[in-house]
Amino acid sequence: MQSVLFLKGKTSKKIRGGNKLNEFYVNTNKEKIGEYRAVSAMENMSSVILNGEYKGIEFEKFYKENKSLFSLKSDRFPLLIKLIDANDDLSIQVHPNEEMAKKNHAFAKNECWYFLNEKESSIVYGLNENEKEKVIEKIKKHKRNELLSIKKVKKDDFYYVPAGVVHAIKKGCFVLEIQQASDTTYRLYDYGRKDEKGNLRELHLKEAISSIDYEKHTFKKFDEEKKENYTFTKLIKNDFFSVNKYEIEKKSHIKKNNDYVIESVISGKGKLKAGKEEYEIKKGDFFILLNNMNDFEIDGNLTMIESF
């Protein structure tokens, strides 16, 4: 039985999409491609397995029939890995935590962003006000410039975005997003944009205001750890996901950090050896190492973001 699954995802056309996915990762002639769901087991948006005995099988189907290979019991694969191209500002939004999601018969959504854009851009991250009544007043009076906290971002920056944090990716950002497998998003503001039918896009003010976490959020940034032939950085570890970074300089023997791990190659190229399986890997590849192997070897010069 094979130990490595290479996945091909699906693209989504978005009102604020661009063409960075064409240039760097995904060959498509379409315009305004806003995101690429690289690793997805979500209904109607499943990735497809590219290699080995499972080639051509949708990842959603494979996972449901082979949960033991991930040491997971849930009927839903817990993570979704995306590439997001923001050729315009994304809507200002907030995601619900577990409690709020249950009230709305939805799924909670915590996420994190690793930035790939070469030029500096910015994001909305949190609020300048933490008193609920004042926040609601400023939202109703459209005083968003006073309310929203803006952060500058550049290549290799990393942000954890917990459920409840008001946020938005702004124009010029190109992002690898690791998130809980959920599409639950409540829009606070969308710049008066219209959909393809000419209708104003829906806002969800009641749900969004109820979902906001008014506490200030910080998270620990882990130090780099130098290994023999690579650098390892633990970016985040919480109840929802763990995310690590590997900067590999030459042949490296690596022990897995979990029963299964998802690897996203964000730069460079090399060779992967996992048991008897060997593959050429390069920027833009996404693969999963299953729980039937404990370690692997990479020979090359590349950077990977690992999640589980």
PDB file of C-alpha atoms in Angstrom:
ATOM      1  CA  MET A   1       0.000   0.000   0.000  1.00  0.00           C
ATOM      2  CA  GLN A   2       1.332   3.435  -0.948  1.00  0.00           C
ATOM      3  CA  SER A   3       2.322   5.940   1.722  1.00  0.00           C
ATOM      4  CA  VAL A   4       2.218   9.206  -0.266  1.00  0.00           C
ATOM      5  CA  LEU A   5      -0.788  10.938  -1.834  1.00  0.00           C
ATOM      6  CA  PHE A   6      -0.163  13.792  -4.284  1.00  0.00           C
ATOM      7  CA  LEU A   7      -3.252  15.946  -4.716  1.00  0.00           C
ATOM      8  CA  LYS A   8      -4.620  18.230  -7.398  1.00  0.00           C
ATOM      9  CA  GLY A   9      -7.173  20.759  -6.188  1.00  0.00           C
ATOM     10  CA  LYS A  10      -9.886  22.896  -7.713  1.00  0.00           C
ATOM     11  CA  THR A  11      -9.914  26.595  -8.529  1.00  0.00           C
ATOM     12  CA  SER A  12     -12.674  29.075  -7.723  1.00  0.00           C
ATOM     13  CA  LYS A  13     -13.446  32.237  -9.649  1.00  0.00           C
ATOM     14  CA  LYS A  14     -13.821  35.178  -7.269  1.00  0.00           C
ATOM     15  CA  ILE A  15     -14.803  38.810  -7.733  1.00  0.00           C
ATOM     16  CA  ARG A  16     -11.458  39.861  -6.211  1.00  0.00           C
ATOM     17  CA  GLY A  17      -9.311  37.183  -7.908  1.00  0.00           C
ATOM     18  CA  GLY A  18      -6.274  37.664 -10.145  1.00  0.00           C
ATOM     19  CA  ASN A  19      -3.763  35.583 -12.105  1.00  0.00           C
ATOM     20  CA  LYS A  20      -0.992  34.757  -9.617  1.00  0.00           C
ATOM     21  CA  LEU A  21      -2.150  31.148  -9.514  1.00  0.00           C
ATOM     22  CA  ASN A  22      -1.515  30.974 -13.270  1.00  0.00           C
ATOM     23  CA  GLU A  23       1.981  32.340 -12.859  1.00  0.00           C
ATOM     24  CA  PHE A  24       3.116  30.287  -9.896  1.00  0.00           C
ATOM     25  CA  TYR A  25       1.046  27.176  -9.275  1.00  0.00           C
ATOM     26  CA  VAL A  26      -1.966  26.302 -11.360  1.00  0.00           C
ATOM     27  CA  ASN A  27      -2.167  26.143 -15.137  1.00  0.00           C
ATOM     28  CA  THR A  28      -5.497  27.682 -16.080  1.00  0.00           C
ATOM     29  CA  ASN A  29      -6.649  30.123 -18.737  1.00  0.00           C
ATOM     30  CA  LYS A  30      -9.374  31.528 -16.525  1.00  0.00           C
ATOM     31  CA  GLU A  31      -9.271  35.064 -15.148  1.00  0.00           C
ATOM     32  CA  LYS A  32     -10.130  36.261 -11.645  1.00  0.00           C
ATOM     33  CA  ILE A  33      -9.147  32.989  -9.988  1.00  0.00           C
ATOM     34  CA  GLY A  34      -9.403  33.855  -6.315  1.00  0.00           C
ATOM     35  CA  GLU A  35      -8.421  30.579  -4.702  1.00  0.00           C
ATOM     36  CA  TYR A  36      -7.086  27.109  -5.273  1.00  0.00           C
ATOM     37  CA  ARG A  37      -8.313  24.421  -2.862  1.00  0.00           C
ATOM     38  CA  ALA A  38      -5.188  22.316  -2.958  1.00  0.00           C
ATOM     39  CA  VAL A  39      -6.012  19.837  -0.182  1.00  0.00           C
ATOM     40  CA  SER A  40      -9.738  19.461   0.265  1.00  0.00           C
ATOM     41  CA  ALA A  41     -12.135  16.656   1.181  1.00  0.00           C
ATOM     42  CA  MET A  42     -15.131  18.987   1.162  1.00  0.00           C
ATOM     43  CA  GLU A  43     -18.280  18.100  -0.746  1.00  0.00           C
ATOM     44  CA  ASN A  44     -18.271  19.243  -4.404  1.00  0.00           C
ATOM     45  CA  MET A  45     -14.776  20.742  -3.970  1.00  0.00           C
ATOM     46  CA  SER A  46     -12.679  17.642  -3.363  1.00  0.00           C
ATOM     47  CA  SER A  47      -9.079  17.321  -4.459  1.00  0.00           C
ATOM     48  CA  VAL A  48      -8.157  14.375  -6.677  1.00  0.00           C
ATOM     49  CA  ILE A  49      -5.306  11.915  -6.046  1.00  0.00           C
ATOM     50  CA  LEU A  50      -2.626  12.094  -8.755  1.00  0.00           C
ATOM     51  CA  ASN A  51      -0.417   9.063  -8.119  1.00  0.00           C
ATOM     52  CA  GLY A  52      -0.198   5.350  -7.471  1.00  0.00           C
ATOM     53  CA  GLU A  53      -2.962   2.814  -6.985  1.00  0.00           C
ATOM     54  CA  TYR A  54      -5.442   5.535  -5.935  1.00  0.00           C
ATOM     55  CA  LYS A  55      -4.858   7.787  -8.949  1.00  0.00           C
ATOM     56  CA  GLY A  56      -8.039   9.536 -10.099  1.00  0.00           C
ATOM     57  CA  ILE A  57      -9.960   8.957  -6.855  1.00  0.00           C
ATOM     58  CA  GLU A  58     -11.475  11.983  -5.139  1.00  0.00           C
ATOM     59  CA  PHE A  59      -9.806  12.666  -1.802  1.00  0.00           C
ATOM     60  CA  GLU A  60     -13.208  13.045  -0.098  1.00  0.00           C
ATOM     61  CA  LYS A  61     -14.125   9.467  -1.061  1.00  0.00           C
ATOM     62  CA  PHE A  62     -10.653   8.103  -0.234  1.00  0.00           C
ATOM     63  CA  TYR A  63     -10.662   9.647   3.227  1.00  0.00           C
ATOM     64  CA  LYS A  64     -14.120   8.323   4.144  1.00  0.00           C
ATOM     65  CA  GLU A  65     -13.086   4.810   3.114  1.00  0.00           C
ATOM     66  CA  ASN A  66      -9.585   4.934   4.665  1.00  0.00           C
ATOM     67  CA  LYS A  67      -9.813   6.980   7.867  1.00  0.00           C
ATOM     68  CA  SER A  68      -7.534   4.483   9.618  1.00  0.00           C
ATOM     69  CA  LEU A  69      -4.640   5.612   7.375  1.00  0.00           C
ATOM     70  CA  PHE A  70      -4.911   9.035   9.046  1.00  0.00           C
ATOM     71  CA  SER A  71      -5.598   7.756  12.579  1.00  0.00           C
ATOM     72  CA  LEU A  72      -8.771   9.856  12.502  1.00  0.00           C
ATOM     73  CA  LYS A  73     -12.376   8.941  13.312  1.00  0.00           C
ATOM     74  CA  SER A  74     -14.288  12.014  12.161  1.00  0.00           C
ATOM     75  CA  ASP A  75     -16.414  11.689   9.018  1.00  0.00           C
ATOM     76  CA  ARG A  76     -15.056  15.078   7.922  1.00  0.00           C
ATOM     77  CA  PHE A  77     -11.384  15.474   7.104  1.00  0.00           C
ATOM     78  CA  PRO A  78     -10.468  18.259   9.555  1.00  0.00           C
ATOM     79  CA  LEU A  79      -8.321  20.566   7.403  1.00  0.00           C
ATOM     80  CA  LEU A  80      -8.552  22.587   4.206  1.00  0.00           C
ATOM     81  CA  ILE A  81      -5.427  23.980   2.504  1.00  0.00           C
ATOM     82  CA  LYS A  82      -5.845  26.874   0.061  1.00  0.00           C
ATOM     83  CA  LEU A  83      -3.874  29.331  -2.026  1.00  0.00           C
ATOM     84  CA  ILE A  84      -5.560  32.758  -2.109  1.00  0.00           C
ATOM     85  CA  ASP A  85      -4.819  35.461  -4.685  1.00  0.00           C
ATOM     86  CA  ALA A  86      -6.132  38.869  -3.644  1.00  0.00           C
ATOM     87  CA  ASN A  87      -6.179  41.115  -6.702  1.00  0.00           C
ATOM     88  CA  ASP A  88      -8.556  43.305  -4.691  1.00  0.00           C
ATOM     89  CA  ASP A  89      -9.478  43.635  -1.010  1.00  0.00           C
ATOM     90  CA  LEU A  90     -11.423  40.687   0.388  1.00  0.00           C
ATOM     91  CA  SER A  91     -14.552  41.380   2.406  1.00  0.00           C
ATOM     92  CA  ILE A  92     -14.141  42.259   6.083  1.00  0.00           C
ATOM     93  CA  GLN A  93     -15.380  39.208   7.931  1.00  0.00           C
ATOM     94  CA  VAL A  94     -15.367  37.047  11.015  1.00  0.00           C
ATOM     95  CA  HIS A  95     -15.713  33.291  11.593  1.00  0.00           C
ATOM     96  CA  PRO A  96     -17.659  31.617  14.418  1.00  0.00           C
ATOM     97  CA  ASN A  97     -16.190  29.553  17.237  1.00  0.00           C
ATOM     98  CA  GLU A  98     -17.614  26.120  18.123  1.00  0.00           C
ATOM     99  CA  GLU A  99     -20.383  27.505  20.350  1.00  0.00           C
ATOM    100  CA  MET A 100     -21.566  30.112  17.853  1.00  0.00           C
ATOM    101  CA  ALA A 101     -21.350  27.703  14.928  1.00  0.00           C
ATOM    102  CA  LYS A 102     -23.593  25.180  16.669  1.00  0.00           C
ATOM    103  CA  LYS A 103     -26.241  27.854  17.242  1.00  0.00           C
ATOM    104  CA  ASN A 104     -26.283  28.525  13.491  1.00  0.00           C
ATOM    105  CA  HIS A 105     -26.026  24.850  12.483  1.00  0.00           C
ATOM    106  CA  ALA A 106     -22.648  25.520  10.906  1.00  0.00           C
ATOM    107  CA  PHE A 107     -18.996  24.570  11.398  1.00  0.00           C
ATOM    108  CA  ALA A 108     -16.436  26.602  13.326  1.00  0.00           C
ATOM    109  CA  LYS A 109     -13.467  28.067  11.471  1.00  0.00           C
ATOM    110  CA  ASN A 110     -10.017  28.860  12.823  1.00  0.00           C
ATOM    111  CA  GLU A 111      -7.345  29.548  10.224  1.00  0.00           C
ATOM    112  CA  CYS A 112      -3.811  30.782   9.653  1.00  0.00           C
ATOM    113  CA  TRP A 113      -1.989  32.582   6.849  1.00  0.00           C
ATOM    114  CA  TYR A 114       1.524  32.174   5.453  1.00  0.00           C
ATOM    115  CA  PHE A 115       2.283  35.052   3.073  1.00  0.00           C
ATOM    116  CA  LEU A 116       3.910  34.434  -0.326  1.00  0.00           C
ATOM    117  CA  ASN A 117       3.618  37.895  -1.939  1.00  0.00           C
ATOM    118  CA  GLU A 118       6.968  39.455  -2.867  1.00  0.00           C
ATOM    119  CA  LYS A 119       5.744  43.044  -2.443  1.00  0.00           C
ATOM    120  CA  GLU A 120       4.536  44.400   0.887  1.00  0.00           C
ATOM    121  CA  SER A 121       0.775  44.489   1.340  1.00  0.00           C
ATOM    122  CA  SER A 122      -1.577  44.697   4.328  1.00  0.00           C
ATOM    123  CA  ILE A 123      -4.348  42.904   6.194  1.00  0.00           C
ATOM    124  CA  VAL A 124      -7.160  43.743   8.567  1.00  0.00           C
ATOM    125  CA  TYR A 125      -6.382  41.934  11.816  1.00  0.00           C
ATOM    126  CA  GLY A 126      -8.548  42.650  14.829  1.00  0.00           C
ATOM    127  CA  LEU A 127     -10.099  45.848  16.143  1.00  0.00           C
ATOM    128  CA  ASN A 128      -8.867  49.070  17.719  1.00  0.00           C
ATOM    129  CA  GLU A 129     -11.751  48.896  20.187  1.00  0.00           C
ATOM    130  CA  ASN A 130     -12.594  46.084  22.626  1.00  0.00           C
ATOM    131  CA  GLU A 131     -15.839  47.355  24.219  1.00  0.00           C
ATOM    132  CA  LYS A 132     -18.765  45.598  22.541  1.00  0.00           C
ATOM    133  CA  GLU A 133     -21.150  48.570  22.668  1.00  0.00           C
ATOM    134  CA  LYS A 134     -18.596  50.910  21.082  1.00  0.00           C
ATOM    135  CA  VAL A 135     -17.759  48.341  18.404  1.00  0.00           C
ATOM    136  CA  ILE A 136     -21.427  47.940  17.474  1.00  0.00           C
ATOM    137  CA  GLU A 137     -21.894  51.721  17.421  1.00  0.00           C
ATOM    138  CA  LYS A 138     -18.950  52.214  15.027  1.00  0.00           C
ATOM    139  CA  ILE A 139     -20.152  49.405  12.780  1.00  0.00           C
ATOM    140  CA  LYS A 140     -23.635  50.936  12.553  1.00  0.00           C
ATOM    141  CA  LYS A 141     -22.195  54.408  11.891  1.00  0.00           C
ATOM    142  CA  HIS A 142     -19.818  52.997   9.226  1.00  0.00           C
ATOM    143  CA  LYS A 143     -16.729  54.218  11.096  1.00  0.00           C
ATOM    144  CA  ARG A 144     -14.657  51.308   9.848  1.00  0.00           C
ATOM    145  CA  ASN A 145     -11.436  53.283   9.456  1.00  0.00           C
ATOM    146  CA  GLU A 146     -11.485  54.042  13.188  1.00  0.00           C
ATOM    147  CA  LEU A 147     -12.435  50.505  14.133  1.00  0.00           C
ATOM    148  CA  LEU A 148     -10.200  48.218  12.084  1.00  0.00           C
ATOM    149  CA  SER A 149      -6.596  47.386  12.952  1.00  0.00           C
ATOM    150  CA  ILE A 150      -4.375  47.306   9.839  1.00  0.00           C
ATOM    151  CA  LYS A 151      -1.109  45.335   9.724  1.00  0.00           C
ATOM    152  CA  LYS A 152       1.604  45.428   7.057  1.00  0.00           C
ATOM    153  CA  VAL A 153       2.578  42.013   5.694  1.00  0.00           C
ATOM    154  CA  LYS A 154       5.299  40.683   3.407  1.00  0.00           C
ATOM    155  CA  LYS A 155       6.704  37.403   2.149  1.00  0.00           C
ATOM    156  CA  ASP A 156       7.229  34.757   4.864  1.00  0.00           C
ATOM    157  CA  ASP A 157       5.079  36.534   7.468  1.00  0.00           C
ATOM    158  CA  PHE A 158       2.710  34.266   9.385  1.00  0.00           C
ATOM    159  CA  TYR A 159      -0.563  35.081  11.181  1.00  0.00           C
ATOM    160  CA  TYR A 160      -2.904  32.908  13.210  1.00  0.00           C
ATOM    161  CA  VAL A 161      -6.531  34.017  12.771  1.00  0.00           C
ATOM    162  CA  PRO A 162      -8.694  32.540  15.553  1.00  0.00           C
ATOM    163  CA  ALA A 163     -12.460  32.316  15.251  1.00  0.00           C
ATOM    164  CA  GLY A 164     -13.934  35.618  16.436  1.00  0.00           C
ATOM    165  CA  VAL A 165     -11.144  37.854  15.098  1.00  0.00           C
ATOM    166  CA  VAL A 166     -12.341  40.414  12.547  1.00  0.00           C
ATOM    167  CA  HIS A 167     -10.042  40.109   9.549  1.00  0.00           C
ATOM    168  CA  ALA A 168      -9.507  40.623   5.821  1.00  0.00           C
ATOM    169  CA  ILE A 169      -6.786  39.928   3.289  1.00  0.00           C
ATOM    170  CA  LYS A 170      -6.161  43.066   1.258  1.00  0.00           C
ATOM    171  CA  LYS A 171      -5.121  43.738  -2.331  1.00  0.00           C
ATOM    172  CA  GLY A 172      -1.705  42.377  -3.276  1.00  0.00           C
ATOM    173  CA  CYS A 173      -1.618  39.474  -0.825  1.00  0.00           C
ATOM    174  CA  PHE A 174      -0.854  35.953  -2.000  1.00  0.00           C
ATOM    175  CA  VAL A 175      -1.491  33.517   0.813  1.00  0.00           C
ATOM    176  CA  LEU A 176      -1.168  29.887   1.764  1.00  0.00           C
ATOM    177  CA  GLU A 177      -4.108  29.344   4.113  1.00  0.00           C
ATOM    178  CA  ILE A 178      -4.434  26.428   6.517  1.00  0.00           C
ATOM    179  CA  GLN A 179      -7.859  26.233   8.135  1.00  0.00           C
ATOM    180  CA  GLN A 180     -10.481  24.027   9.670  1.00  0.00           C
ATOM    181  CA  ALA A 181     -12.604  22.440   6.951  1.00  0.00           C
ATOM    182  CA  SER A 182     -15.423  24.972   6.992  1.00  0.00           C
ATOM    183  CA  ASP A 183     -16.889  27.583   4.646  1.00  0.00           C
ATOM    184  CA  THR A 184     -18.704  29.495   7.387  1.00  0.00           C
ATOM    185  CA  THR A 185     -17.982  33.200   6.904  1.00  0.00           C
ATOM    186  CA  TYR A 186     -19.928  36.212   8.187  1.00  0.00           C
ATOM    187  CA  ARG A 187     -19.372  39.431   6.229  1.00  0.00           C
ATOM    188  CA  LEU A 188     -19.309  42.744   8.050  1.00  0.00           C
ATOM    189  CA  TYR A 189     -18.485  44.891   5.020  1.00  0.00           C
ATOM    190  CA  ASP A 190     -17.927  44.281   1.304  1.00  0.00           C
ATOM    191  CA  TYR A 191     -17.265  47.706  -0.263  1.00  0.00           C
ATOM    192  CA  GLY A 192     -20.699  47.742  -1.938  1.00  0.00           C
ATOM    193  CA  ARG A 193     -19.642  45.114  -4.459  1.00  0.00           C
ATOM    194  CA  LYS A 194     -22.160  43.326  -6.649  1.00  0.00           C
ATOM    195  CA  ASP A 195     -22.275  39.734  -7.843  1.00  0.00           C
ATOM    196  CA  GLU A 196     -22.421  38.615 -11.489  1.00  0.00           C
ATOM    197  CA  LYS A 197     -26.192  39.192 -11.503  1.00  0.00           C
ATOM    198  CA  GLY A 198     -25.789  42.802 -10.356  1.00  0.00           C
ATOM    199  CA  ASN A 199     -26.999  42.211  -6.811  1.00  0.00           C
ATOM    200  CA  LEU A 200     -25.215  43.525  -3.742  1.00  0.00           C
ATOM    201  CA  ARG A 201     -23.391  40.673  -2.050  1.00  0.00           C
ATOM    202  CA  GLU A 202     -25.007  39.515   1.155  1.00  0.00           C
ATOM    203  CA  LEU A 203     -23.813  40.793   4.537  1.00  0.00           C
ATOM    204  CA  HIS A 204     -24.322  38.916   7.811  1.00  0.00           C
ATOM    205  CA  LEU A 205     -24.237  41.713  10.392  1.00  0.00           C
ATOM    206  CA  LYS A 206     -26.260  39.963  13.093  1.00  0.00           C
ATOM    207  CA  GLU A 207     -24.202  36.764  12.957  1.00  0.00           C
ATOM    208  CA  ALA A 208     -20.910  38.639  12.589  1.00  0.00           C
ATOM    209  CA  ILE A 209     -21.496  40.933  15.571  1.00  0.00           C
ATOM    210  CA  SER A 210     -22.512  37.935  17.684  1.00  0.00           C
ATOM    211  CA  SER A 211     -19.355  36.061  16.661  1.00  0.00           C
ATOM    212  CA  ILE A 212     -16.782  38.784  17.399  1.00  0.00           C
ATOM    213  CA  ASP A 213     -14.264  38.016  20.112  1.00  0.00           C
ATOM    214  CA  TYR A 214     -13.500  41.337  21.808  1.00  0.00           C
ATOM    215  CA  GLU A 215     -10.280  40.197  23.451  1.00  0.00           C
ATOM    216  CA  LYS A 216      -6.875  41.146  22.074  1.00  0.00           C
ATOM    217  CA  HIS A 217      -5.139  38.143  20.506  1.00  0.00           C
ATOM    218  CA  THR A 218      -1.445  37.355  20.397  1.00  0.00           C
ATOM    219  CA  PHE A 219       0.316  34.095  19.667  1.00  0.00           C
ATOM    220  CA  LYS A 220       3.788  32.795  20.335  1.00  0.00           C
ATOM    221  CA  LYS A 221       6.198  32.850  17.421  1.00  0.00           C
ATOM    222  CA  PHE A 222       8.511  29.896  17.746  1.00  0.00           C
ATOM    223  CA  ASP A 223      12.254  30.121  17.226  1.00  0.00           C
ATOM    224  CA  GLU A 224      13.999  28.403  14.358  1.00  0.00           C
ATOM    225  CA  GLU A 225      15.749  25.154  15.162  1.00  0.00           C
ATOM    226  CA  LYS A 226      18.845  24.371  13.098  1.00  0.00           C
ATOM    227  CA  LYS A 227      19.228  20.733  12.092  1.00  0.00           C
ATOM    228  CA  GLU A 228      22.090  19.155  10.166  1.00  0.00           C
ATOM    229  CA  ASN A 229      20.846  19.976   6.655  1.00  0.00           C
ATOM    230  CA  TYR A 230      17.671  21.949   7.249  1.00  0.00           C
ATOM    231  CA  THR A 231      15.972  24.542   9.442  1.00  0.00           C
ATOM    232  CA  PHE A 232      12.777  23.631  11.291  1.00  0.00           C
ATOM    233  CA  THR A 233      10.329  26.248  12.607  1.00  0.00           C
ATOM    234  CA  LYS A 234       7.202  25.469  14.613  1.00  0.00           C
ATOM    235  CA  LEU A 235       4.779  28.188  13.473  1.00  0.00           C
ATOM    236  CA  ILE A 236       1.689  27.312  15.517  1.00  0.00           C
ATOM    237  CA  LYS A 237       0.262  24.530  17.639  1.00  0.00           C
ATOM    238  CA  ASN A 238      -3.252  24.621  19.075  1.00  0.00           C
ATOM    239  CA  ASP A 239      -6.387  22.502  19.465  1.00  0.00           C
ATOM    240  CA  PHE A 240      -7.253  22.851  15.764  1.00  0.00           C
ATOM    241  CA  PHE A 241      -4.000  22.368  13.845  1.00  0.00           C
ATOM    242  CA  SER A 242      -0.230  22.385  13.997  1.00  0.00           C
ATOM    243  CA  VAL A 243       1.832  24.147  11.319  1.00  0.00           C
ATOM    244  CA  ASN A 244       5.592  23.793  10.797  1.00  0.00           C
ATOM    245  CA  LYS A 245       8.106  25.087   8.280  1.00  0.00           C
ATOM    246  CA  TYR A 246      11.024  23.191   6.730  1.00  0.00           C
ATOM    247  CA  GLU A 247      13.813  25.013   4.898  1.00  0.00           C
ATOM    248  CA  ILE A 248      15.836  22.212   3.348  1.00  0.00           C
ATOM    249  CA  GLU A 249      19.319  22.836   1.951  1.00  0.00           C
ATOM    250  CA  LYS A 250      20.387  19.324   0.929  1.00  0.00           C
ATOM    251  CA  LYS A 251      19.624  15.672   1.624  1.00  0.00           C
ATOM    252  CA  SER A 252      17.705  15.488   4.910  1.00  0.00           C
ATOM    253  CA  HIS A 253      16.228  12.603   6.860  1.00  0.00           C
ATOM    254  CA  ILE A 254      13.044  13.765   8.612  1.00  0.00           C
ATOM    255  CA  LYS A 255      10.859  12.094  11.238  1.00  0.00           C
ATOM    256  CA  LYS A 256       7.140  12.677  10.882  1.00  0.00           C
ATOM    257  CA  ASN A 257       5.519  14.889  13.504  1.00  0.00           C
ATOM    258  CA  ASN A 258       2.122  13.173  13.415  1.00  0.00           C
ATOM    259  CA  ASP A 259       0.353  10.032  12.178  1.00  0.00           C
ATOM    260  CA  TYR A 260      -0.394  11.883   8.924  1.00  0.00           C
ATOM    261  CA  VAL A 261       1.109  15.160   7.680  1.00  0.00           C
ATOM    262  CA  ILE A 262       0.267  17.477   4.779  1.00  0.00           C
ATOM    263  CA  GLU A 263       3.254  19.040   2.998  1.00  0.00           C
ATOM    264  CA  SER A 264       2.913  22.174   0.840  1.00  0.00           C
ATOM    265  CA  VAL A 265       6.005  22.993  -1.247  1.00  0.00           C
ATOM    266  CA  ILE A 266       6.204  26.797  -1.502  1.00  0.00           C
ATOM    267  CA  SER A 267       9.632  27.175  -3.154  1.00  0.00           C
ATOM    268  CA  GLY A 268      12.411  25.172  -4.775  1.00  0.00           C
ATOM    269  CA  LYS A 269      12.568  21.561  -5.889  1.00  0.00           C
ATOM    270  CA  GLY A 270      14.044  18.209  -4.935  1.00  0.00           C
ATOM    271  CA  LYS A 271      13.389  14.504  -4.503  1.00  0.00           C
ATOM    272  CA  LEU A 272      11.155  12.802  -1.942  1.00  0.00           C
ATOM    273  CA  LYS A 273      11.859   9.273  -0.729  1.00  0.00           C
ATOM    274  CA  ALA A 274       9.269   7.588   1.502  1.00  0.00           C
ATOM    275  CA  GLY A 275       9.928   3.883   1.965  1.00  0.00           C
ATOM    276  CA  LYS A 276      10.133   2.393  -1.530  1.00  0.00           C
ATOM    277  CA  GLU A 277       8.389   5.361  -3.125  1.00  0.00           C
ATOM    278  CA  GLU A 278      10.423   8.106  -4.816  1.00  0.00           C
ATOM    279  CA  TYR A 279       9.094  11.301  -6.393  1.00  0.00           C
ATOM    280  CA  GLU A 280      10.351  14.538  -7.917  1.00  0.00           C
ATOM    281  CA  ILE A 281       8.813  17.447  -5.977  1.00  0.00           C
ATOM    282  CA  LYS A 282       8.675  21.166  -6.743  1.00  0.00           C
ATOM    283  CA  LYS A 283       7.073  24.458  -5.792  1.00  0.00           C
ATOM    284  CA  GLY A 284       3.294  24.116  -6.019  1.00  0.00           C
ATOM    285  CA  ASP A 285       3.152  20.437  -5.052  1.00  0.00           C
ATOM    286  CA  PHE A 286       0.886  19.289  -2.233  1.00  0.00           C
ATOM    287  CA  PHE A 287       1.143  15.808  -0.775  1.00  0.00           C
ATOM    288  CA  ILE A 288       0.076  13.801   2.266  1.00  0.00           C
ATOM    289  CA  LEU A 289       2.261  11.291   4.098  1.00  0.00           C
ATOM    290  CA  LEU A 290       0.017   8.621   5.608  1.00  0.00           C
ATOM    291  CA  ASN A 291       0.412   6.850   8.938  1.00  0.00           C
ATOM    292  CA  ASN A 292       1.877   3.675   7.405  1.00  0.00           C
ATOM    293  CA  MET A 293       5.355   5.239   7.392  1.00  0.00           C
ATOM    294  CA  ASN A 294       7.331   6.989  10.141  1.00  0.00           C
ATOM    295  CA  ASP A 295       9.980   9.035   8.367  1.00  0.00           C
ATOM    296  CA  PHE A 296      11.020  10.280   4.953  1.00  0.00           C
ATOM    297  CA  GLU A 297      13.960  11.778   3.089  1.00  0.00           C
ATOM    298  CA  ILE A 298      14.181  14.897   0.943  1.00  0.00           C
ATOM    299  CA  ASP A 299      17.151  15.720  -1.248  1.00  0.00           C
ATOM    300  CA  GLY A 300      17.122  19.218  -2.725  1.00  0.00           C
ATOM    301  CA  ASN A 301      16.819  22.887  -1.957  1.00  0.00           C
ATOM    302  CA  LEU A 302      13.244  23.770  -1.060  1.00  0.00           C
ATOM    303  CA  THR A 303      10.820  25.121   1.535  1.00  0.00           C
ATOM    304  CA  MET A 304       7.720  23.248   2.753  1.00  0.00           C
ATOM    305  CA  ILE A 305       4.894  24.184   5.078  1.00  0.00           C
ATOM    306  CA  GLU A 306       3.672  21.165   7.034  1.00  0.00           C
ATOM    307  CA  SER A 307       0.257  20.909   8.660  1.00  0.00           C
ATOM    308  CA  PHE A 308      -1.819  18.339  10.522  1.00  0.00           C
TER     309      PHE A 308
END
